[in-house]
Amino acid sequence: MSIDDGVLTTGVTAVHDGPDGVATFDGFVAARSRALLRTAYLLTRDHALAEDLVQTALAKAWFHWSRIQEDNPEPYVRRILVTTYSSWWRRRWNGEIPTEELPESPVADGADGLDLWDAIGRLPRRQRAVVVLRFYEDLTEAETARLMGSTVGTVKSQTAKALAKLRLDPSLATSPADLETP
């Protein structure tokens, strides 16, 4: 990567602002794809799926770029990212997968730092999306509602339900008293 005369060369293509200071699609991808990839990974919990999700969202945005480039295009692309993720998990089969041997049950031998992430992964997908957008991406309730295509009330209720489930998750309990319901 090198910068010459205001042009960022990434080794594949030159990226710079277009006429009148309007960001080009290549410039947007170079500047914001890392943040979009982080959001996609937090939603999918899989690096390859996250890359596919970002690529699909950017491909969809490219078709409408002439319309969205004048405003701030990031919220539009994030909305595409979340709706594409939602459509993927709606189509996916969530049934049982047979195996020869039963997987080992999780044992609480010590905190490996992944307990919270595993607990978030067990949340329903809509609640996981709310937790990721609200607490990992630090979006407001209104921004989260807009990205998810729902109301602020739905975001609040999904957040409350997700946090309640996380409080009761056995992998996050520090003592047997934590597992008791109030």
Short mmCIF file of C-alpha atoms in Angstrom, two decimals:
data_model
loop_
_atom_site.label_atom_id
_atom_site.label_comp_id
_atom_site.label_asym_id
_atom_site.label_seq_id
_atom_site.Cartn_x
_atom_site.Cartn_y
_atom_site.Cartn_z
CA MET A 1 0.00 0.00 0.00
CA SER A 2 1.31 3.44 -0.89
CA ILE A 3 0.02 7.01 -1.13
CA ASP A 4 1.12 9.15 -4.08
CA ASP A 5 -0.43 12.57 -4.86
CA GLY A 6 -3.55 11.85 -2.80
CA VAL A 7 -4.13 8.47 -4.48
CA LEU A 8 -4.10 5.35 -2.33
CA THR A 9 -2.73 2.38 -4.22
CA THR A 10 -3.70 -0.95 -2.70
CA GLY A 11 -1.83 -3.15 -5.13
CA VAL A 12 -4.98 -3.92 -7.10
CA THR A 13 -6.54 -0.60 -7.99
CA ALA A 14 -6.08 3.08 -7.26
CA VAL A 15 -8.58 4.57 -4.84
CA HIS A 16 -9.36 8.29 -4.66
CA ASP A 17 -12.24 10.72 -4.43
CA GLY A 18 -14.27 11.26 -7.56
CA PRO A 19 -15.31 14.59 -9.04
CA ASP A 20 -16.77 17.18 -6.63
CA GLY A 21 -15.36 15.28 -3.64
CA VAL A 22 -17.93 12.48 -3.90
CA ALA A 23 -16.49 9.23 -2.64
CA THR A 24 -16.03 6.52 -5.22
CA PHE A 25 -17.24 3.02 -4.54
CA ASP A 26 -13.65 1.74 -4.47
CA GLY A 27 -12.74 4.41 -1.93
CA PHE A 28 -15.68 3.50 0.28
CA VAL A 29 -14.78 -0.20 0.14
CA ALA A 30 -11.16 0.51 1.00
CA ALA A 31 -12.08 2.81 3.87
CA ARG A 32 -15.01 0.96 5.47
CA SER A 33 -14.75 -2.74 4.60
CA ARG A 34 -12.84 -3.56 7.80
CA ALA A 35 -15.64 -2.11 9.98
CA LEU A 36 -18.28 -3.85 7.86
CA LEU A 37 -16.37 -7.13 8.16
CA ARG A 38 -16.24 -6.77 11.95
CA THR A 39 -20.02 -6.31 12.11
CA ALA A 40 -20.56 -9.24 9.76
CA TYR A 41 -18.32 -11.48 11.85
CA LEU A 42 -20.13 -10.55 15.04
CA LEU A 43 -23.42 -11.46 13.35
CA THR A 44 -22.33 -14.73 11.70
CA ARG A 45 -19.58 -15.91 14.11
CA ASP A 46 -17.72 -17.32 11.10
CA HIS A 47 -14.91 -15.62 9.17
CA ALA A 48 -15.77 -17.10 5.78
CA LEU A 49 -19.49 -16.35 6.14
CA ALA A 50 -18.66 -12.82 7.30
CA GLU A 51 -16.54 -12.22 4.21
CA ASP A 52 -19.33 -13.60 2.00
CA LEU A 53 -21.87 -11.39 3.77
CA VAL A 54 -19.78 -8.24 3.29
CA GLN A 55 -19.13 -9.12 -0.34
CA THR A 56 -22.83 -9.70 -0.99
CA ALA A 57 -23.81 -6.46 0.76
CA LEU A 58 -21.23 -4.47 -1.20
CA ALA A 59 -22.37 -6.06 -4.46
CA LYS A 60 -25.96 -5.03 -3.70
CA ALA A 61 -24.81 -1.50 -2.79
CA TRP A 62 -22.82 -1.18 -6.01
CA PHE A 63 -26.00 -1.37 -8.09
CA HIS A 64 -27.45 1.64 -6.22
CA TRP A 65 -24.20 3.54 -5.73
CA SER A 66 -25.12 6.48 -7.96
CA ARG A 67 -28.12 7.14 -5.71
CA ILE A 68 -26.50 6.62 -2.30
CA GLN A 69 -23.00 8.04 -2.80
CA GLU A 70 -23.98 11.66 -2.23
CA ASP A 71 -25.28 11.01 1.28
CA ASN A 72 -23.40 9.02 3.89
CA PRO A 73 -23.47 5.56 2.27
CA GLU A 74 -22.39 3.58 5.35
CA PRO A 75 -25.82 3.36 7.06
CA TYR A 76 -27.32 2.20 3.77
CA VAL A 77 -24.66 -0.51 3.34
CA ARG A 78 -25.02 -1.59 6.99
CA ARG A 79 -28.76 -1.94 6.46
CA ILE A 80 -28.08 -4.14 3.44
CA LEU A 81 -25.67 -6.17 5.60
CA VAL A 82 -28.23 -6.78 8.35
CA THR A 83 -31.13 -7.54 6.00
CA THR A 84 -28.99 -9.91 3.94
CA TYR A 85 -27.91 -11.69 7.13
CA SER A 86 -31.56 -11.95 8.17
CA SER A 87 -32.59 -13.42 4.83
CA TRP A 88 -29.75 -15.97 5.03
CA TRP A 89 -30.78 -17.31 8.41
CA ARG A 90 -34.46 -17.38 7.48
CA ARG A 91 -33.64 -19.78 4.67
CA ARG A 92 -31.21 -21.93 6.62
CA TRP A 93 -32.37 -25.25 8.01
CA ASN A 94 -31.97 -25.37 11.78
CA GLY A 95 -32.66 -29.06 12.33
CA GLU A 96 -30.52 -31.66 14.00
CA ILE A 97 -27.38 -32.93 12.37
CA PRO A 98 -26.66 -36.62 13.03
CA THR A 99 -23.17 -37.60 14.18
CA GLU A 100 -21.52 -40.89 15.03
CA GLU A 101 -20.61 -39.80 18.53
CA LEU A 102 -22.34 -37.34 20.78
CA PRO A 103 -20.33 -34.17 21.31
CA GLU A 104 -18.87 -33.66 24.74
CA SER A 105 -20.92 -31.48 27.01
CA PRO A 106 -19.25 -28.22 27.96
CA VAL A 107 -17.29 -28.45 31.18
CA ALA A 108 -16.57 -25.38 33.25
CA ASP A 109 -12.87 -26.07 33.82
CA GLY A 110 -11.98 -22.43 33.66
CA ALA A 111 -12.72 -19.23 31.92
CA ASP A 112 -11.23 -19.27 28.45
CA GLY A 113 -12.68 -15.90 27.52
CA LEU A 114 -15.19 -17.41 25.14
CA ASP A 115 -18.02 -18.06 27.61
CA LEU A 116 -19.77 -14.77 26.87
CA TRP A 117 -19.31 -15.23 23.14
CA ASP A 118 -20.71 -18.78 23.35
CA ALA A 119 -23.67 -17.51 25.36
CA ILE A 120 -24.36 -14.81 22.77
CA GLY A 121 -24.16 -17.49 20.09
CA ARG A 122 -26.95 -19.42 21.82
CA LEU A 123 -29.31 -16.45 21.66
CA PRO A 124 -31.97 -16.42 18.95
CA ARG A 125 -30.62 -14.68 15.86
CA ARG A 126 -32.73 -11.53 16.18
CA GLN A 127 -31.65 -11.09 19.81
CA ARG A 128 -28.03 -11.75 18.84
CA ALA A 129 -28.28 -9.08 16.13
CA VAL A 130 -29.63 -6.57 18.65
CA VAL A 131 -26.85 -7.35 21.16
CA VAL A 132 -24.16 -7.06 18.47
CA LEU A 133 -25.49 -3.79 17.08
CA ARG A 134 -26.26 -2.18 20.46
CA PHE A 135 -23.28 -3.28 22.55
CA TYR A 136 -20.49 -4.29 20.15
CA GLU A 137 -21.13 -1.68 17.46
CA ASP A 138 -22.36 0.88 20.04
CA LEU A 139 -25.36 1.99 17.99
CA THR A 140 -28.34 3.78 19.52
CA GLU A 141 -31.73 2.13 19.81
CA ALA A 142 -33.00 4.23 16.91
CA GLU A 143 -30.04 3.32 14.68
CA THR A 144 -30.42 -0.36 15.56
CA ALA A 145 -34.16 -0.24 14.81
CA ARG A 146 -33.50 1.41 11.46
CA LEU A 147 -30.86 -1.19 10.53
CA MET A 148 -33.09 -4.09 11.54
CA GLY A 149 -36.20 -2.66 9.93
CA SER A 150 -38.15 -2.67 13.19
CA THR A 151 -39.39 -0.23 15.81
CA VAL A 152 -37.45 1.15 18.76
CA GLY A 153 -39.85 -0.73 21.04
CA THR A 154 -38.94 -4.01 19.37
CA VAL A 155 -35.23 -3.26 19.84
CA LYS A 156 -35.82 -2.51 23.52
CA SER A 157 -37.85 -5.67 24.10
CA GLN A 158 -35.37 -7.87 22.18
CA THR A 159 -32.50 -6.31 24.17
CA ALA A 160 -34.28 -6.96 27.47
CA LYS A 161 -35.04 -10.57 26.51
CA ALA A 162 -31.45 -11.15 25.33
CA LEU A 163 -29.96 -9.72 28.53
CA ALA A 164 -32.35 -11.80 30.64
CA LYS A 165 -31.27 -14.96 28.80
CA LEU A 166 -27.62 -14.05 29.21
CA ARG A 167 -28.11 -13.52 32.96
CA LEU A 168 -29.55 -17.03 33.22
CA ASP A 169 -27.00 -18.73 30.98
CA PRO A 170 -25.22 -21.47 32.95
CA SER A 171 -21.86 -20.85 31.28
CA LEU A 172 -21.80 -17.30 32.67
CA ALA A 173 -22.81 -18.24 36.23
CA THR A 174 -20.08 -17.65 38.79
CA SER A 175 -21.85 -19.53 41.57
CA PRO A 176 -24.80 -21.94 41.93
CA ALA A 177 -26.90 -19.07 43.35
CA ASP A 178 -26.57 -17.26 39.98
CA LEU A 179 -28.56 -20.02 38.28
CA GLU A 180 -31.62 -19.51 40.47
CA THR A 181 -34.44 -17.55 38.89
CA PRO A 182 -35.80 -14.64 40.91
#
